[in-house]
Short mmCIF file of C-alpha atoms in Angstrom, two decimals:
data_model
loop_
_atom_site.label_atom_id
_atom_site.label_comp_id
_atom_site.label_asym_id
_atom_site.label_seq_id
_atom_site.Cartn_x
_atom_site.Cartn_y
_atom_site.Cartn_z
CA MET A 1 -5.45 -32.13 10.70
CA CYS A 2 -2.25 -34.58 10.44
CA VAL A 3 0.65 -32.20 11.65
CA ASP A 4 3.84 -33.26 13.54
CA ASP A 5 4.73 -32.26 17.26
CA LYS A 6 6.57 -29.20 16.45
CA LEU A 7 3.55 -28.22 14.58
CA SER A 8 1.05 -28.67 17.03
CA ASN A 9 3.09 -27.15 19.86
CA LEU A 10 3.57 -23.91 17.68
CA ILE A 11 0.13 -23.61 16.41
CA ALA A 12 -1.00 -24.58 20.54
CA LYS A 13 1.57 -21.54 21.77
CA TYR A 14 0.52 -18.97 18.62
CA VAL A 15 -3.14 -19.75 17.07
CA THR A 16 -5.78 -18.66 18.89
CA ARG A 17 -9.29 -18.80 17.85
CA VAL A 18 -11.42 -14.92 18.19
CA GLY A 19 -14.58 -15.42 17.50
CA GLN A 20 -14.64 -16.62 14.04
CA ASP A 21 -10.78 -16.01 13.19
CA MET A 22 -8.11 -18.17 13.64
CA VAL A 23 -5.52 -15.02 14.76
CA PHE A 24 -1.70 -15.00 15.12
CA GLN A 25 -0.56 -14.07 18.28
CA GLY A 26 2.92 -13.31 17.99
CA ARG A 27 5.30 -10.14 16.98
CA ASP A 28 7.16 -9.84 13.65
CA ASP A 29 10.23 -8.40 15.44
CA ILE A 30 10.24 -11.22 17.97
CA PRO A 31 12.62 -13.85 16.05
CA GLU A 32 11.35 -16.88 17.74
CA ASP A 33 7.40 -15.52 16.96
CA PHE A 34 8.71 -15.01 13.03
CA GLY A 35 9.85 -18.09 13.03
CA ALA A 36 7.07 -19.67 13.91
CA THR A 37 5.59 -17.90 10.66
CA VAL A 38 8.04 -19.32 8.30
CA THR A 39 7.02 -22.61 9.87
CA PHE A 40 3.58 -22.43 9.12
CA ALA A 41 4.14 -20.61 5.78
CA GLY A 42 6.14 -23.94 4.62
CA ALA A 43 3.68 -26.13 6.23
CA CYS A 44 0.29 -24.87 4.39
CA THR A 45 -1.28 -25.92 1.71
CA SER A 46 -2.85 -23.04 1.00
CA PHE A 47 0.14 -19.92 1.18
CA THR A 48 -0.09 -17.98 -1.81
CA ILE A 49 2.40 -15.00 -2.13
CA ASP A 50 0.27 -11.59 -1.98
CA VAL A 51 0.55 -8.85 -4.74
CA GLU A 52 4.01 -7.38 -4.88
CA ASP A 53 2.53 -4.22 -2.80
CA GLU A 54 1.59 -6.20 0.07
CA VAL A 55 4.79 -8.12 0.72
CA CYS A 56 6.58 -7.38 3.76
CA PHE A 57 9.26 -9.27 4.26
CA GLU A 58 10.43 -9.91 0.79
CA GLU A 59 13.28 -12.64 1.72
CA ASP A 60 11.15 -14.96 3.71
CA GLN A 61 8.36 -17.29 3.21
CA THR A 62 5.82 -16.23 6.01
CA CYS A 63 2.34 -15.45 6.78
CA TYR A 64 2.92 -11.98 6.54
CA ASN A 65 3.62 -12.24 2.82
CA CYS A 66 0.69 -14.39 2.54
CA ARG A 67 -2.53 -13.05 0.16
CA TYR A 68 -4.58 -15.25 3.05
CA ARG A 69 -3.36 -13.16 6.14
CA SER A 70 -5.63 -10.35 7.31
CA TRP A 71 -3.91 -7.94 9.44
CA THR A 72 -5.68 -7.18 12.51
CA TYR A 73 -4.88 -4.21 15.20
CA ASP A 74 -2.19 -5.75 16.62
CA GLY A 75 -1.51 -8.91 14.22
CA PHE A 76 -2.85 -10.65 11.58
CA SER A 77 -5.28 -13.40 11.24
CA CYS A 78 -5.61 -16.16 8.50
CA LEU A 79 -8.45 -16.44 6.47
CA LYS A 80 -8.16 -19.96 5.54
CA GLY A 81 -7.84 -21.16 9.16
CA PHE A 82 -4.19 -22.36 9.21
CA PRO A 83 -4.49 -25.00 6.79
CA LEU A 84 -1.40 -26.79 7.98
CA THR A 85 0.11 -30.69 7.16
CA MET B 1 -5.82 20.11 -15.39
CA ASN B 2 -4.49 17.84 -12.45
CA ILE B 3 -6.71 15.54 -10.71
CA LEU B 4 -6.17 13.24 -8.10
CA VAL B 5 -8.19 9.56 -8.30
CA CYS B 6 -8.61 7.31 -5.84
CA ILE B 7 -10.13 3.78 -5.54
CA ASP B 8 -10.93 1.07 -2.65
CA ASP B 9 -12.29 -1.90 -1.91
CA THR B 10 -12.60 -3.30 -5.05
CA ASP B 11 -11.20 -7.02 -4.80
CA ASN B 12 -11.65 -9.74 -2.58
CA ILE B 13 -9.02 -12.74 -1.59
CA GLU B 14 -9.30 -14.33 -4.49
CA SER B 15 -8.89 -11.62 -6.98
CA ARG B 16 -6.76 -9.07 -8.49
CA GLY B 17 -5.71 -6.06 -5.93
CA THR B 18 -6.93 -2.66 -6.24
CA GLY B 19 -3.56 -1.31 -6.86
CA GLU B 20 -3.65 -3.64 -10.06
CA LEU B 21 -6.87 -1.82 -11.16
CA ALA B 22 -5.93 1.09 -10.38
CA GLU B 23 -2.97 0.92 -12.55
CA THR B 24 -5.38 -0.09 -15.84
CA LEU B 25 -7.42 2.56 -15.10
CA THR B 26 -4.08 5.38 -15.84
CA GLU B 27 -3.64 2.70 -19.13
CA VAL B 28 -7.33 3.20 -20.01
CA ILE B 29 -6.48 6.95 -19.58
CA LYS B 30 -3.79 7.42 -21.75
CA GLU B 31 -4.62 5.58 -24.38
CA ASN B 32 -8.33 7.50 -24.78
CA GLY B 33 -6.08 10.26 -25.32
CA TRP B 34 -7.48 12.21 -22.28
CA GLY B 35 -4.39 12.70 -20.42
CA THR B 36 -0.97 11.58 -18.53
CA CYS B 37 -1.18 9.57 -15.01
CA SER B 38 1.78 9.45 -13.01
CA GLY B 39 2.81 7.73 -9.75
CA ILE B 40 -0.02 5.00 -8.07
CA THR B 41 0.83 5.41 -4.42
CA ARG B 42 -1.06 3.55 -1.89
CA HIS B 43 -1.90 4.47 1.01
CA GLN B 44 -2.96 2.67 4.84
CA LEU B 45 -6.27 3.01 6.52
CA PHE B 46 -7.13 2.04 10.06
CA VAL B 47 -7.36 -1.43 10.75
CA HIS B 48 -10.20 -2.35 13.00
CA PRO B 49 -12.88 -5.02 13.70
CA ASP B 50 -15.69 -2.74 12.61
CA ILE B 51 -14.38 -1.38 9.39
CA PRO B 52 -15.01 -4.33 6.79
CA TYR B 53 -12.08 -4.96 4.60
CA THR B 54 -10.39 -7.64 3.05
CA SER B 55 -6.65 -8.18 4.20
CA HIS B 56 -5.36 -4.87 4.65
CA ASN B 57 -7.58 -1.63 4.55
CA SER B 58 -5.42 0.15 2.16
CA SER B 59 -6.68 2.76 -1.08
CA MET B 60 -4.95 3.57 -4.38
CA CYS B 61 -4.38 7.04 -5.60
CA PHE B 62 -3.03 8.46 -8.75
CA LYS B 63 -2.27 12.28 -9.93
CA ALA B 64 -3.49 12.58 -13.54
CA ASP B 65 -2.91 15.62 -15.95
CA ILE B 66 -6.01 15.61 -18.41
CA LYS B 67 -7.39 17.87 -20.73
CA ASP B 68 -10.31 20.18 -18.84
CA SER B 69 -12.68 18.98 -21.61
CA ARG B 70 -12.12 15.52 -20.13
CA LEU B 71 -13.10 15.36 -16.46
CA ASP B 72 -16.49 14.08 -16.89
CA GLU B 73 -15.66 11.18 -19.54
CA VAL B 74 -12.81 10.15 -16.49
CA ILE B 75 -15.23 9.79 -14.19
CA VAL B 76 -17.75 7.97 -16.06
CA CYS B 77 -15.31 5.44 -17.46
CA ALA B 78 -14.16 5.19 -13.86
CA SER B 79 -17.40 4.54 -12.48
CA GLU B 80 -18.19 1.79 -15.02
CA PHE B 81 -14.53 0.40 -15.14
CA LEU B 82 -15.13 -0.43 -11.34
CA VAL B 83 -18.64 -1.60 -11.66
CA LYS B 84 -17.36 -4.01 -14.51
CA GLU B 85 -13.75 -5.09 -12.62
CA SER B 86 -13.89 -4.77 -9.15
CA ALA B 87 -14.52 -8.28 -7.55
CA GLN B 88 -17.68 -10.30 -6.28
CA GLY B 89 -18.14 -9.05 -2.46
CA SER B 90 -16.51 -5.91 -3.01
CA ASP B 91 -17.59 -2.46 -1.93
CA PRO B 92 -15.83 -0.21 -4.53
CA GLY B 93 -15.78 3.63 -4.39
CA LEU B 94 -14.28 6.07 -6.47
CA CYS B 95 -12.88 9.36 -5.60
CA VAL B 96 -11.96 12.20 -8.09
CA ALA B 97 -10.70 15.73 -7.09
CA ASP B 98 -9.82 18.78 -9.47
CA LEU B 99 -6.99 19.54 -7.55
CA SER B 100 -8.07 23.94 -8.95
CA GLN B 101 -11.39 23.56 -7.45
CA LEU B 102 -10.58 22.72 -4.12
CA GLN B 103 -11.47 25.48 -1.61
CA ARG B 104 -10.00 24.11 1.81
CA PRO B 105 -8.17 20.95 0.98
CA GLU B 106 -7.33 20.61 4.70
CA LEU B 107 -10.36 19.53 5.55
CA LEU B 108 -9.61 16.60 2.85
CA ILE B 109 -6.01 16.32 4.49
CA ASP B 110 -7.80 16.04 7.92
CA PHE B 111 -10.13 13.16 6.81
CA GLY B 112 -7.22 11.18 5.63
CA LYS B 113 -5.08 11.83 8.82
CA ARG B 114 -8.08 10.82 11.03
CA ALA B 115 -9.43 7.75 8.21
CA LYS B 116 -5.79 6.16 9.66
CA LYS B 117 -7.24 6.04 13.35
CA GLU B 118 -10.79 6.74 13.40
CA ILE B 119 -13.81 5.12 12.16
CA PHE B 120 -16.12 7.18 9.51
CA THR B 121 -19.38 6.58 8.03
CA LYS B 122 -20.46 6.97 4.62
CA LYS B 123 -22.68 10.20 5.29
CA GLU B 124 -19.56 12.02 7.11
CA ALA B 125 -17.30 10.91 3.46
CA TYR B 126 -20.20 12.23 0.98
CA ASP B 127 -20.83 15.47 3.35
CA LEU B 128 -17.72 16.86 3.31
CA ALA B 129 -16.59 15.66 -0.63
CA ARG B 130 -20.12 17.47 -1.55
CA LYS B 131 -18.83 20.48 0.41
CA GLN B 132 -15.38 20.42 -1.23
CA GLY B 133 -16.78 20.03 -5.05
CA VAL B 134 -15.10 16.48 -5.10
CA HIS B 135 -16.83 13.46 -6.82
CA LEU B 136 -17.44 10.54 -5.06
CA SER B 137 -19.71 7.48 -5.80
CA GLU B 138 -20.13 4.05 -4.80
CA HIS B 139 -20.36 0.72 -7.58
CA GLY B 140 -21.30 -1.82 -5.68
CA GLY B 141 -21.68 -4.04 -2.80
CA THR B 142 -22.72 -1.49 0.56
CA GLY B 143 -20.55 1.15 -1.43
CA GLN B 144 -18.42 1.35 1.57
CA GLY B 145 -14.71 2.20 -0.07
CA ILE B 146 -16.15 5.77 -0.94
CA ILE B 147 -14.70 6.88 2.65
CA GLY B 148 -11.05 4.92 1.44
CA ALA B 149 -11.33 6.76 -1.49
CA LEU B 150 -11.95 10.03 -0.17
CA ALA B 151 -9.21 9.25 2.88
CA GLY B 152 -6.63 8.39 -0.22
CA VAL B 153 -7.24 11.55 -1.98
CA GLY B 154 -6.86 13.56 1.14
CA LEU B 155 -3.35 11.68 2.21
CA ARG B 156 -1.82 11.88 -1.36
CA LEU B 157 -2.50 15.79 -1.07
CA THR B 158 -0.01 15.77 2.16
CA GLY B 159 2.50 14.83 -0.12
CA ASN B 160 3.79 12.60 2.48
CA ASP B 161 2.03 9.70 2.73
CA GLY B 162 2.14 5.75 1.37
CA ARG B 163 4.52 3.99 -0.64
CA PHE B 164 4.52 3.79 -4.55
CA LYS B 165 3.52 0.93 -6.13
CA GLY B 166 5.69 -1.21 -7.62
CA LYS B 167 9.35 -1.78 -7.41
CA HIS B 168 12.03 0.21 -9.20
CA ARG B 169 14.73 -2.02 -11.33
CA ILE B 170 18.43 -0.65 -11.73
CA ASP B 171 21.30 -2.35 -13.66
CA ALA B 172 24.03 -2.19 -11.44
CA GLU B 173 27.23 -4.02 -11.14
CA ASN B 174 27.34 -5.81 -7.76
CA ASN B 175 24.33 -4.83 -6.52
CA ALA B 176 25.31 -1.22 -6.14
CA ALA B 177 24.91 2.28 -7.68
CA THR B 178 25.26 6.03 -6.88
CA VAL B 179 22.55 8.17 -6.41
CA LYS B 180 22.48 9.66 -9.95
CA GLU B 181 22.70 6.48 -11.49
CA ILE B 182 19.51 5.42 -9.88
CA ILE B 183 17.75 8.72 -10.09
CA ALA B 184 18.77 8.55 -13.99
CA GLN B 185 17.08 5.07 -14.49
CA THR B 186 13.92 5.23 -12.60
CA SER B 187 11.39 7.74 -11.48
CA ILE B 188 13.12 8.24 -8.34
CA GLU B 189 13.29 12.08 -7.44
CA GLU B 190 15.56 11.68 -4.13
CA VAL B 191 17.67 9.57 -1.97
CA ARG B 192 17.31 10.04 1.87
CA SER B 193 18.14 8.62 4.72
CA LEU B 194 15.54 7.04 7.31
CA GLU B 195 16.47 10.34 9.46
CA GLY B 196 15.90 12.78 6.42
CA GLU B 197 19.51 13.09 4.77
CA LEU B 198 19.74 14.00 1.13
CA LEU B 199 22.33 12.23 0.08
CA ALA B 200 24.58 13.47 -2.90
CA GLU B 201 24.85 12.11 -6.48
CA ASN B 202 28.03 10.42 -6.05
CA ASP B 203 26.93 8.14 -2.98
CA ARG B 204 27.20 4.51 -3.59
CA ILE B 205 23.98 2.67 -2.43
CA ARG B 206 24.05 -1.11 -1.99
CA LEU B 207 20.39 -2.24 -3.42
CA GLY B 208 18.18 -4.52 -1.58
CA VAL B 209 15.86 -7.30 -3.25
CA LYS B 210 13.40 -4.88 -3.44
CA ILE B 211 13.52 -1.24 -4.37
CA LYS B 212 10.53 0.51 -3.45
CA SER B 213 10.17 4.44 -3.12
CA VAL B 214 7.43 6.56 -0.86
CA LEU B 215 5.86 9.57 -0.99
CA ILE B 216 7.85 12.46 0.66
CA ASN B 217 7.18 16.31 0.02
CA GLU B 218 5.23 15.26 -2.72
CA LYS B 219 8.22 13.40 -4.55
CA SER B 220 8.96 9.60 -5.04
CA VAL B 221 12.03 8.85 -2.62
CA LEU B 222 13.99 5.94 -1.95
CA LEU B 223 14.83 5.53 1.41
CA VAL B 224 17.92 4.06 2.58
CA LYS B 225 19.64 3.71 6.01
CA TYR B 226 23.55 3.40 7.09
CA LEU B 227 25.18 0.03 6.48
CA GLN B 228 26.31 -1.35 9.37
CA GLY B 229 30.14 -2.27 9.97
CA SER B 230 30.87 -0.87 6.20
CA THR B 231 34.77 -0.85 5.16
CA ASN B 232 34.51 0.27 1.64
CA GLU B 233 32.85 3.03 -0.40
CA ILE B 234 29.33 1.95 0.36
CA ARG B 235 27.73 3.56 3.56
CA TRP B 236 24.30 2.97 2.41
CA GLU B 237 21.55 0.07 1.37
CA THR B 238 18.36 0.19 0.56
CA CYS B 239 15.81 -0.03 2.98
CA ASN B 240 13.51 -3.14 3.28
CA MET B 241 9.81 -3.71 3.38
CA LYS B 242 10.17 -4.25 6.96
CA ASP B 243 11.94 -1.01 7.22
CA LEU B 244 9.04 1.15 5.05
CA ARG B 245 5.75 -0.50 6.70
CA SER B 246 4.96 2.59 8.53
CA TYR B 247 4.58 4.73 5.09
#
């Protein structure tokens, strides 16, 4: 995976492997955390907008709106494993 | 007769969503002349590692007013529809409840509310459905979707759970409309603040990017919030999806 330093740092800060899942550790109500999901979505090779009823933030391109994010109890995991470039 | 139809766990990460299937099912019922259908609602269920779901664990429910003699046909049709249209790897479930035959709807409501925070087994769902005379059937995979389908009926019965599928389109100048205009152009029945205040017909609302309604007191309700710093006649704006996530 080829990622720039900023992206590498964000991944290291926010993404953790839990079992077989790659889980985002931030919160959507914290601007810095939310910003990371916007950066990830912009750099993602698999980002696909979810069906209208599941889009959470209609004005942003963020992992939270992606059809490959799977909600967990306190956040989400990426069903594609955060394929960022 | 009035029935509730709810489906769950029909999709995988690449397929059409359960909401789209529910919408197609309403069209099939209408095209066959069996009756009319109204508002599809999405009901959020428990998100827990021990519950298998694709990405969000929600079920889709709609109300239908059908001819009494057509109930069996609707059930058979919906069952065959799920077998044919559900995605590979999904575990679809179907629940159909005749509202006039429910002896103790509060038990279904209790099941629905608890399914938002507890894990149930298929046996528990089947037992409750049988005792209440509610149709419950599985149509592929593990059939785990019956739990969400039954819970969705219970939550719809509360009259106070879920968002309506789809977004409303309103013709408005400068992205603002009165309550009266909004109600005239859409299926929205009331406009209320997040705190519950009922807005008057001539109140003007700033319209957001996406206009969604939620089920409150059995009505399709547009929720709005106070427009901070407003200096003109527009004192309210529609809630965004973040505001509506708890519905």
